[in-house]
Coordinates of C-alpha atoms in Angstrom, one line a residue:
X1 CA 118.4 84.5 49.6
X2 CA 116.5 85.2 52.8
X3 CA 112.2 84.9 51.4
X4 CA 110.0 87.8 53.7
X5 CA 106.7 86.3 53.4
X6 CA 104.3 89.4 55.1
X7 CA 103.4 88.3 59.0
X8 CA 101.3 90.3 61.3
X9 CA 103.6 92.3 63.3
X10 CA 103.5 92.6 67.0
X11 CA 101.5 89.7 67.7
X12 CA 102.3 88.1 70.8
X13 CA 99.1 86.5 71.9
X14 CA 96.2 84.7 70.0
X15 CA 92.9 84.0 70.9
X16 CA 90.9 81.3 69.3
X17 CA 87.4 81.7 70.4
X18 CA 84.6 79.2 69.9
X19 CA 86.4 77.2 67.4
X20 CA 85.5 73.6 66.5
X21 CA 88.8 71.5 66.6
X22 CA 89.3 68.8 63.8
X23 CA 92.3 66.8 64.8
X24 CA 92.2 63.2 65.1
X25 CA 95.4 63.1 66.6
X26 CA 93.9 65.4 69.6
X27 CA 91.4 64.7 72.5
X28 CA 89.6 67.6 71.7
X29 CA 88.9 66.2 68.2
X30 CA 85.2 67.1 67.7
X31 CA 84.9 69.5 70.4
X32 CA 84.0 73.2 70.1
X33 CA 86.6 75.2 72.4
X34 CA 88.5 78.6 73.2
X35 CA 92.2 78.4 72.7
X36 CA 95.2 81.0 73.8
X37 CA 98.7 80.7 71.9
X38 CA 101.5 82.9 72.9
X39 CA 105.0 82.5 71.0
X40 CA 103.8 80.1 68.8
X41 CA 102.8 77.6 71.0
X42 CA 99.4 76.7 72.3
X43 CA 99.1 77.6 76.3
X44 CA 95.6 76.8 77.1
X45 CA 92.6 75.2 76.0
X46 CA 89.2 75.6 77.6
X47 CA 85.4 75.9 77.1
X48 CA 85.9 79.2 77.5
X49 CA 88.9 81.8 78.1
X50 CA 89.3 85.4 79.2
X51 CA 92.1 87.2 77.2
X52 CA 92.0 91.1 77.6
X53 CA 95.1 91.3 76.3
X54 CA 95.1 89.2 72.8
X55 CA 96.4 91.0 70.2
X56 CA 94.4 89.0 67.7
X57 CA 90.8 87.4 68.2
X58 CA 89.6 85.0 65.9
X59 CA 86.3 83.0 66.4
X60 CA 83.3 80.9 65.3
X61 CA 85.6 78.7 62.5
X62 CA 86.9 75.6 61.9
X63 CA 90.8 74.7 62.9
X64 CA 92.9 71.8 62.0
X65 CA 96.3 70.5 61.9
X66 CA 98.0 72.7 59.3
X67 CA 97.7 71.0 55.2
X68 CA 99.8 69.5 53.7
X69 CA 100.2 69.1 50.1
X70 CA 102.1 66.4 48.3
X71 CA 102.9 67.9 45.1
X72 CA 103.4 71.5 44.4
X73 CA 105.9 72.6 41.8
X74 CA 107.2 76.1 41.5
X75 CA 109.3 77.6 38.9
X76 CA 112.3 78.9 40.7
X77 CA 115.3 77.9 39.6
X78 CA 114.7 77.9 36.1
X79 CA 111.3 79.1 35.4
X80 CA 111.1 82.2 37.5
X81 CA 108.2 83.5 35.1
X82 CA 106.2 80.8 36.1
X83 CA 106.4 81.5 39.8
X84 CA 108.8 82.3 42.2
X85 CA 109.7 80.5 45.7
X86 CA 108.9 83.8 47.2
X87 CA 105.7 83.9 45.5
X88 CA 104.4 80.5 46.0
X89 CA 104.7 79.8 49.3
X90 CA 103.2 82.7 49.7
X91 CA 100.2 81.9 47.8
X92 CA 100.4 78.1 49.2
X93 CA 100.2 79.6 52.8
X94 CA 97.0 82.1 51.5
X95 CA 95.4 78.6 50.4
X96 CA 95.9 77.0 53.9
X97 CA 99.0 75.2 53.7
X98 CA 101.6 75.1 56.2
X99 CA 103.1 72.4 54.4
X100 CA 103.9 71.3 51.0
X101 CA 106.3 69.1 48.7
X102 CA 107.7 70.7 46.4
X103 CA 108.9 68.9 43.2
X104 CA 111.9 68.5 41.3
X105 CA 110.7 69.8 38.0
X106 CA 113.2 73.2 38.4
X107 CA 116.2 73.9 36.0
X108 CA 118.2 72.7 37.2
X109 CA 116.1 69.6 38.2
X110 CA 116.5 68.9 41.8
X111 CA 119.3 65.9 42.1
X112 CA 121.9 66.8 44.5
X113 CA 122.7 67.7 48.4
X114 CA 123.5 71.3 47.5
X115 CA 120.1 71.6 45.5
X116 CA 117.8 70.6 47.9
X117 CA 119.7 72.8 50.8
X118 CA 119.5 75.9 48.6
X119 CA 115.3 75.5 48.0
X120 CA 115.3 74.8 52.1
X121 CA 117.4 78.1 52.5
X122 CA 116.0 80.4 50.5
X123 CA 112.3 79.6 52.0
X124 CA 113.6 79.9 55.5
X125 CA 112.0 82.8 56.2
X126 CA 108.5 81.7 54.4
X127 CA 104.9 81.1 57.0
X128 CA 104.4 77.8 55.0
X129 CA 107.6 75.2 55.0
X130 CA 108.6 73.5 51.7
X131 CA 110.1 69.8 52.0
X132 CA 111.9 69.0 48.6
X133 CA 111.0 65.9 46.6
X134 CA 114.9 64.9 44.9
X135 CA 114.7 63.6 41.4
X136 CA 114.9 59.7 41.8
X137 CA 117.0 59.3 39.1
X138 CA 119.9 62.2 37.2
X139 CA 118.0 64.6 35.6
X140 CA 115.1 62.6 35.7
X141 CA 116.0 60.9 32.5
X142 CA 115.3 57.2 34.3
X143 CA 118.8 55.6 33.6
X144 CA 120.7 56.3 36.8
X145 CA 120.0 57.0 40.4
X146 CA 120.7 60.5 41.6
X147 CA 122.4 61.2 45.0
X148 CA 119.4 59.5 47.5
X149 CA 120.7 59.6 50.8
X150 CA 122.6 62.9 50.1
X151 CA 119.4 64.1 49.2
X152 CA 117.4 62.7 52.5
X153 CA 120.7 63.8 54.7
X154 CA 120.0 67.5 53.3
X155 CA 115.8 67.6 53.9
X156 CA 114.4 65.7 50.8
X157 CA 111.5 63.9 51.7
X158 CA 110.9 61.8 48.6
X159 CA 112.5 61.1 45.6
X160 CA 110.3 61.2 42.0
X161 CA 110.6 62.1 38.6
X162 CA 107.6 64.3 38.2
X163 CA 104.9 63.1 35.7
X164 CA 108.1 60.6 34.4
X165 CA 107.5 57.0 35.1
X166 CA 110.3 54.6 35.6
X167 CA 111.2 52.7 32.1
X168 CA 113.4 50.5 33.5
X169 CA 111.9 48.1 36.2
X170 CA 114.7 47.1 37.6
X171 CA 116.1 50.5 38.5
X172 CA 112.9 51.0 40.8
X173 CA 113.5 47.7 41.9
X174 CA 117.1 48.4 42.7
X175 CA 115.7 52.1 44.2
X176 CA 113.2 50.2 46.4
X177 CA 116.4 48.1 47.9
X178 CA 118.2 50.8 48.5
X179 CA 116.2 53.2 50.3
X180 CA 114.9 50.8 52.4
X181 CA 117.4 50.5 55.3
X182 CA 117.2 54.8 55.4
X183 CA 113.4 54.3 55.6
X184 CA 113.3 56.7 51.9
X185 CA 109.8 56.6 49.4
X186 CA 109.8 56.4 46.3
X187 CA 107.6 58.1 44.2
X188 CA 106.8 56.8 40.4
X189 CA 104.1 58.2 38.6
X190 CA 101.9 55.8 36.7
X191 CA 102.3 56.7 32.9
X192 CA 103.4 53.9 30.7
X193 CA 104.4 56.4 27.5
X194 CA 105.0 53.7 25.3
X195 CA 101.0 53.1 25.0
X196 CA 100.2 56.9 25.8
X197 CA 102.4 57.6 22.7
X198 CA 101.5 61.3 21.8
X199 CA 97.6 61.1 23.5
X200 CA 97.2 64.3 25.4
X201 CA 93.3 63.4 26.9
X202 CA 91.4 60.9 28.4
X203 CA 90.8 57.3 25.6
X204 CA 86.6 57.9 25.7
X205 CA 84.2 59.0 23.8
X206 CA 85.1 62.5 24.0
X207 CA 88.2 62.0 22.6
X208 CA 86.8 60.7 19.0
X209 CA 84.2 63.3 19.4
X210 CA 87.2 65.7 19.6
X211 CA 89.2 64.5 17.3
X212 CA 91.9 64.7 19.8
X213 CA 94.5 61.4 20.4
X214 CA 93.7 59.5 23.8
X215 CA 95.2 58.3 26.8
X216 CA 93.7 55.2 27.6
X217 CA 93.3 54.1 31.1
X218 CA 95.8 51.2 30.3
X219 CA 99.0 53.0 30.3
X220 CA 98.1 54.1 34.0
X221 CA 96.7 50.9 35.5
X222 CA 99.8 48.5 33.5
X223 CA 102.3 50.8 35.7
X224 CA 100.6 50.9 38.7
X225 CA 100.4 46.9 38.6
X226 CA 103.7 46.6 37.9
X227 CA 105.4 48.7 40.5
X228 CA 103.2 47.0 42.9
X229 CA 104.3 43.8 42.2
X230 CA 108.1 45.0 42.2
X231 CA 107.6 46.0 45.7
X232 CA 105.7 42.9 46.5
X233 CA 109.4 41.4 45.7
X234 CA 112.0 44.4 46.8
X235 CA 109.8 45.5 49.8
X236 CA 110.6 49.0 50.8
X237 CA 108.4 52.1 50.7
X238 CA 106.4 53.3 47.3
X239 CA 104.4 56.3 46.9
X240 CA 101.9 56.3 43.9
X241 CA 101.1 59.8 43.3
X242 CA 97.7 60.8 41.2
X243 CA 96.1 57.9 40.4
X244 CA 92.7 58.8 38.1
X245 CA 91.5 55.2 37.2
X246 CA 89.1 52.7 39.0
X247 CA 91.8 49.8 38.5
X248 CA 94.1 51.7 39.9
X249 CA 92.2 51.8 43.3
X250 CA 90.9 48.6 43.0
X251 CA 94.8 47.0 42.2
X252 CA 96.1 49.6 45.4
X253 CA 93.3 48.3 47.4
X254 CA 94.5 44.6 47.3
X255 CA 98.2 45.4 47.5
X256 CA 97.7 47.2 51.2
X257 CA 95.1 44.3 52.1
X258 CA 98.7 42.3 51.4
X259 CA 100.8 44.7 53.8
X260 CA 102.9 46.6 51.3
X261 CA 104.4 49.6 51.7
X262 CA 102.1 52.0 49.8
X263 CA 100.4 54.9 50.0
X264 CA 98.8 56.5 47.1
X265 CA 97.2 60.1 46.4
X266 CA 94.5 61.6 43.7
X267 CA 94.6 65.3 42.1
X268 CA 91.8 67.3 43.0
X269 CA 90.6 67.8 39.5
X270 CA 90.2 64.3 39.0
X271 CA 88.0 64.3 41.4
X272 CA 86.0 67.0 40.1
X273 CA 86.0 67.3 37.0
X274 CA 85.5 64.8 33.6
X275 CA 86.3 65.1 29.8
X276 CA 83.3 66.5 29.4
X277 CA 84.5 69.7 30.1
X278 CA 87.0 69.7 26.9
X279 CA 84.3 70.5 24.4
X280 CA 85.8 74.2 24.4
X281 CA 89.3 72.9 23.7
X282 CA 90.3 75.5 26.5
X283 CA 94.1 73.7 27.0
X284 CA 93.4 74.5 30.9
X285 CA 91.5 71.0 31.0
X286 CA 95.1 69.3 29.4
X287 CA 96.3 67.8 32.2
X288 CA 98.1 64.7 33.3
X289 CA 96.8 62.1 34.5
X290 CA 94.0 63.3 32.1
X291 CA 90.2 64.3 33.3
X292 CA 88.7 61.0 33.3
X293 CA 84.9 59.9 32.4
X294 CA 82.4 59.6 35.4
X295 CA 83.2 56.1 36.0
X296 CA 86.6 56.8 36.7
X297 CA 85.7 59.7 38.8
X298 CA 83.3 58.4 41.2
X299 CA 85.5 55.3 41.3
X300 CA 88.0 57.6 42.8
X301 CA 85.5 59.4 45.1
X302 CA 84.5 55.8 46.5
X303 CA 88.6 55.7 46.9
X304 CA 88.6 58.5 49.3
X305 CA 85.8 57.8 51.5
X306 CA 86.7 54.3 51.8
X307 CA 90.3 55.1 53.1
X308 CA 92.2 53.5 49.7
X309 CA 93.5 57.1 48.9
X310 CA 95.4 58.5 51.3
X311 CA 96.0 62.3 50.7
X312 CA 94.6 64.6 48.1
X313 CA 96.7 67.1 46.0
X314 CA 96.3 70.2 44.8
X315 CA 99.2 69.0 41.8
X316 CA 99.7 72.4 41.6
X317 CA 101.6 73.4 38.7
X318 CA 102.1 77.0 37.4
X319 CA 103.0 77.5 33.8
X320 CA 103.3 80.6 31.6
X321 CA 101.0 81.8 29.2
X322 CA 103.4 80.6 26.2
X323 CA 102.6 77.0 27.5
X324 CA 99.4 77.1 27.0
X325 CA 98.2 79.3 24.4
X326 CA 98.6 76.6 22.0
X327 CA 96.5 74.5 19.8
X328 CA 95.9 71.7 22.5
X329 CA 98.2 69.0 21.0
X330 CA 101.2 71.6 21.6
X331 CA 99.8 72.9 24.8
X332 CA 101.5 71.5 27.9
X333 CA 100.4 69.7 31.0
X334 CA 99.3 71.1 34.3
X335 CA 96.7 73.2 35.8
X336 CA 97.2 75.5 39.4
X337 CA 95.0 74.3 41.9
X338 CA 96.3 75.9 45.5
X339 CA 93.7 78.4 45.5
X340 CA 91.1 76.3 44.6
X341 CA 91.7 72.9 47.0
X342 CA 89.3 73.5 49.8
X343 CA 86.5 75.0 47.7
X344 CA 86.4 71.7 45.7
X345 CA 86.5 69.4 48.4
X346 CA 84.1 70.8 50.6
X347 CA 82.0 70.4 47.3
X348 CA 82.3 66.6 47.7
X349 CA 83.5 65.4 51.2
X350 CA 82.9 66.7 54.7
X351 CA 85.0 68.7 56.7
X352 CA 86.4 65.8 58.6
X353 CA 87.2 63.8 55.1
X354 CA 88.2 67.3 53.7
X355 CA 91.1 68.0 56.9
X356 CA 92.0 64.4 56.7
X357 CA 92.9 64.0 52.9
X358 CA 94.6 67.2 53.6
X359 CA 96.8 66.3 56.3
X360 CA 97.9 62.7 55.7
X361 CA 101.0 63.6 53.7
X362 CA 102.5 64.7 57.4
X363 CA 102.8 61.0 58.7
X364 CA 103.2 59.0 55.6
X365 CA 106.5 61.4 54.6
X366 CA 107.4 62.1 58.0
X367 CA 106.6 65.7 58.1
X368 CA 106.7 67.7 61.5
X369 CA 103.3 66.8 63.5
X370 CA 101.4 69.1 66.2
X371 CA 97.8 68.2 67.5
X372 CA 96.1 70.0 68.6
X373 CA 96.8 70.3 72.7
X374 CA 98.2 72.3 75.3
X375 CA 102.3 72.6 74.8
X376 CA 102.6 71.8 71.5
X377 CA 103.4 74.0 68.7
X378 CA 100.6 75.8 66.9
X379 CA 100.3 74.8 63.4
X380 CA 96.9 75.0 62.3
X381 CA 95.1 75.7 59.5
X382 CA 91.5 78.2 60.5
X383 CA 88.8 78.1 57.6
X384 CA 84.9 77.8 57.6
X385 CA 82.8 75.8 55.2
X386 CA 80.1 78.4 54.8
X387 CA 79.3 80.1 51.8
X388 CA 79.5 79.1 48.0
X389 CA 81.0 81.4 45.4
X390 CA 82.2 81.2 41.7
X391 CA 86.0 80.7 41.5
X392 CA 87.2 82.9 38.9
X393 CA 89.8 84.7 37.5
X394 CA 90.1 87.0 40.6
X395 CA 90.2 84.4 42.8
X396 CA 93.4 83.4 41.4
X397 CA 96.5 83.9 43.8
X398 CA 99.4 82.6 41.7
X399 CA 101.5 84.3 39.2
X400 CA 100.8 82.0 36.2
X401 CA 97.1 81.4 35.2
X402 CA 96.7 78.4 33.9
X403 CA 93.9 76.9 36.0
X404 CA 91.2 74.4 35.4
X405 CA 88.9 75.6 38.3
X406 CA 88.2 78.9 36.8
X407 CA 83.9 78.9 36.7
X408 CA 83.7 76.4 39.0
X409 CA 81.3 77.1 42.5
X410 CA 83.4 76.5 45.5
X411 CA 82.5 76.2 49.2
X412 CA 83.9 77.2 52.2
X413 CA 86.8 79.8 52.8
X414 CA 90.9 79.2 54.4
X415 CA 90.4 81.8 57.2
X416 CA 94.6 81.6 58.1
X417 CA 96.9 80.0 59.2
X418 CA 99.2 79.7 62.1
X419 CA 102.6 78.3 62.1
X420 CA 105.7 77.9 64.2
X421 CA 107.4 80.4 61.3
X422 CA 104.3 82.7 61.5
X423 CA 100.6 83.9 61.0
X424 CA 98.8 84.8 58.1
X425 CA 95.1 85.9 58.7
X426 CA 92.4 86.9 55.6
X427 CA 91.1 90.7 55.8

């Protein structure tokens, strides 16, 4: 299955005009220039250039190294009504993305060589790439290993059990062992469900106000100190993805000021929003890590700017309207959060913080890289951090619904994108 994700026809030369590179990775990092691509590849790069013959003119933006985002899921296989490959990098490249990792969470889960070569085939033809996370473990049940190197050898670039942590701690120690010599990550999620037991929000006040069983920052911050202090003994490479708990940075800060092998990430609603918002019981707001109190959120904001958090997420994850149109003890997890990502950071961080959180997933998982200079491939991400709007229900790209920014004011706006598979440009 051959994906036809809609291009601009034709174009053949690409002018960039007056456009204020952020690329840390680039000498013109900072600077405000003109820049002509042809084919896909940047050709020049001056204060100003003459182009009579563009065939597209952009100017007075912001361009970056195309995003990256470390945890998207997708329906297809399996949950087709939920969204479709097609569909979702679709909307992933109309949100900026060039880049993202998509997760195992399909039916069938994502455990084999020939599973992770049919998602790579059937987005060949997509503007925005998808690098499969493989299940770390047969159908992500956390007793056995799945097929790791088969995985990697096909184009997996992790391997998780989404929103499952690892019961057994000497199967991640044994997984730590053995990816290390092919350089793979691991990914384990920070849940200890024995102590979250059926909670489904944040342990705080506004869980007894609610009525509503807790999730107590415990059952994050036991896992997380665990895992780190497996890989203190196994060495090898760890990824801890959305964190939501001041321990948790505090315990990930000391473990890198050690040397280990970790890199961690936060989701962008835990850094927007708190339990507050569940007042409504609007099963949007059920999400997993839970919405945390403000502690816990500006602990993670202090996490971002400081360098402990590596990458943001959107932890995008499309589910039908069966899903969620439950009382919220039934509901499930997960919120979209594509469409939203830049609007909600530029409401926190500056552009700079913004493109970096947004583009550190390339390095840590190995992803292709192209700064910003003269030769290199264009992959670049255009938007501008003007204007403010309300995010609402229009503003949603994806096929499912269930999002948790809906109301929220947003800032900024993705412009396009440009990659070595394409351009995509707003009208």
């Amino acid at each position: 299955m051959i994906i036809f994700v809609v291009k601009i026809k034709g174009i053949m030369k690409t002018l960039l005009r007056h456009v204020t590179i952020i690329d840390t990775d680039s000498s013109y990092h900072g600077q405000t220039q003109d820049i002509l691509i042809e084919d896909g590849n940047i050709k020049q790069i001056s204060s100003e250039i003459t182009c009579q013959d563009a065939d597209e003119v952009l100017e007075n933006c912001y361009i970056s190294q195309g995003w990256t985002d470390s945890s998207v899921s997708f329906g297809e296989p399996g949950y087709e009504e939920r969204e479709t490959l097609a569909h979702g990098v679709k909307v992933a490249c109309e949100s900026g993305f060039t880049q993202v990792m998509l997760n195992p969470n399909t039916h069938p889960i994502t455990e084999s060589r020939s599973q992770v070569g049919f998602l790579k085939r059937a987005t060949q033809g997509a503007i925005t790439e998808i690098f499969p996370i493989g299940a770390l473990t047969t159908e992500s049940k956390g007793e056995y290993l799945a097929e790791l190197y088969d995985m990697q050898s096909a184009g997996a670039v992790a391997f998780g059990d989404y929103k499952r942590y690892i019961p057994q701690a000497n199967l991640l120690k044994i997984a730590l062992q053995y990816t290390a010599p092919f350089s793979g990550i691991v990914i384990s999620f920070p849940c200890d469900r024995s102590i979250m037991g059926k909670g489904v929000v944040n342990e705080h006040i506004a869980s007894t106000r609610l009525g509503l069983k807790g999730i107590p920052a415990l059952a994050e911050e036991i896992i997380v100190e665990r895992d780190l202090s497996i890989l203190e003994y196994a060495g090898g490479r760890l990824h801890i993805p959305t964190i939501s708990t001041e321990k948790s940075v505090a315990l990930i800060a000391a473990a890198k000021a050690k040397g280990l092998d970790v890199s961690c990430s936060v989701a962008v609603s835990n850094l927007h929003l708190t339990d507050e918002v569940l007042g409504n019981f609007n099963t949007d707001y059920k999400l997993l890590p839970p919405l945390r109190d403000t502690r816990h959120v500006e602990a993670l904001r202090k996490g971002v700017e400081s360098g402990v958090i590596d990458m943001v997420t959107s932890d995008h994850c499309p589910l039908d309207i069966e899903c969620k149109a439950k009382e919220f003890d039934l509901a499930e997890f997960g919120s979209i959060g594509l469409e939203a990502t830049l609007g909600i950071m530029l409401r926190h961080f500056s552009v700079e913080k913004t493109v970096e959180m947004l583009t550190a997933a390339k390095k840590r998982f190995s992803l292709p890289v192209s700064p910003i200079a003269v030769g290199q491939k264009a992959d670049i991400t255009l938007f501008t951090d003007k204007g403010e709007r309300v995010f609402d229900k229009d503003s949603i790209k994806s096929s499912s619904k269930n999002c948790a920014f809906v109301s929220e004011t947003v800032k900024g706006k993705v412009l396009g994108v440009i990659s070595p598979r394409g351009h995509w440009f707003s009208r």
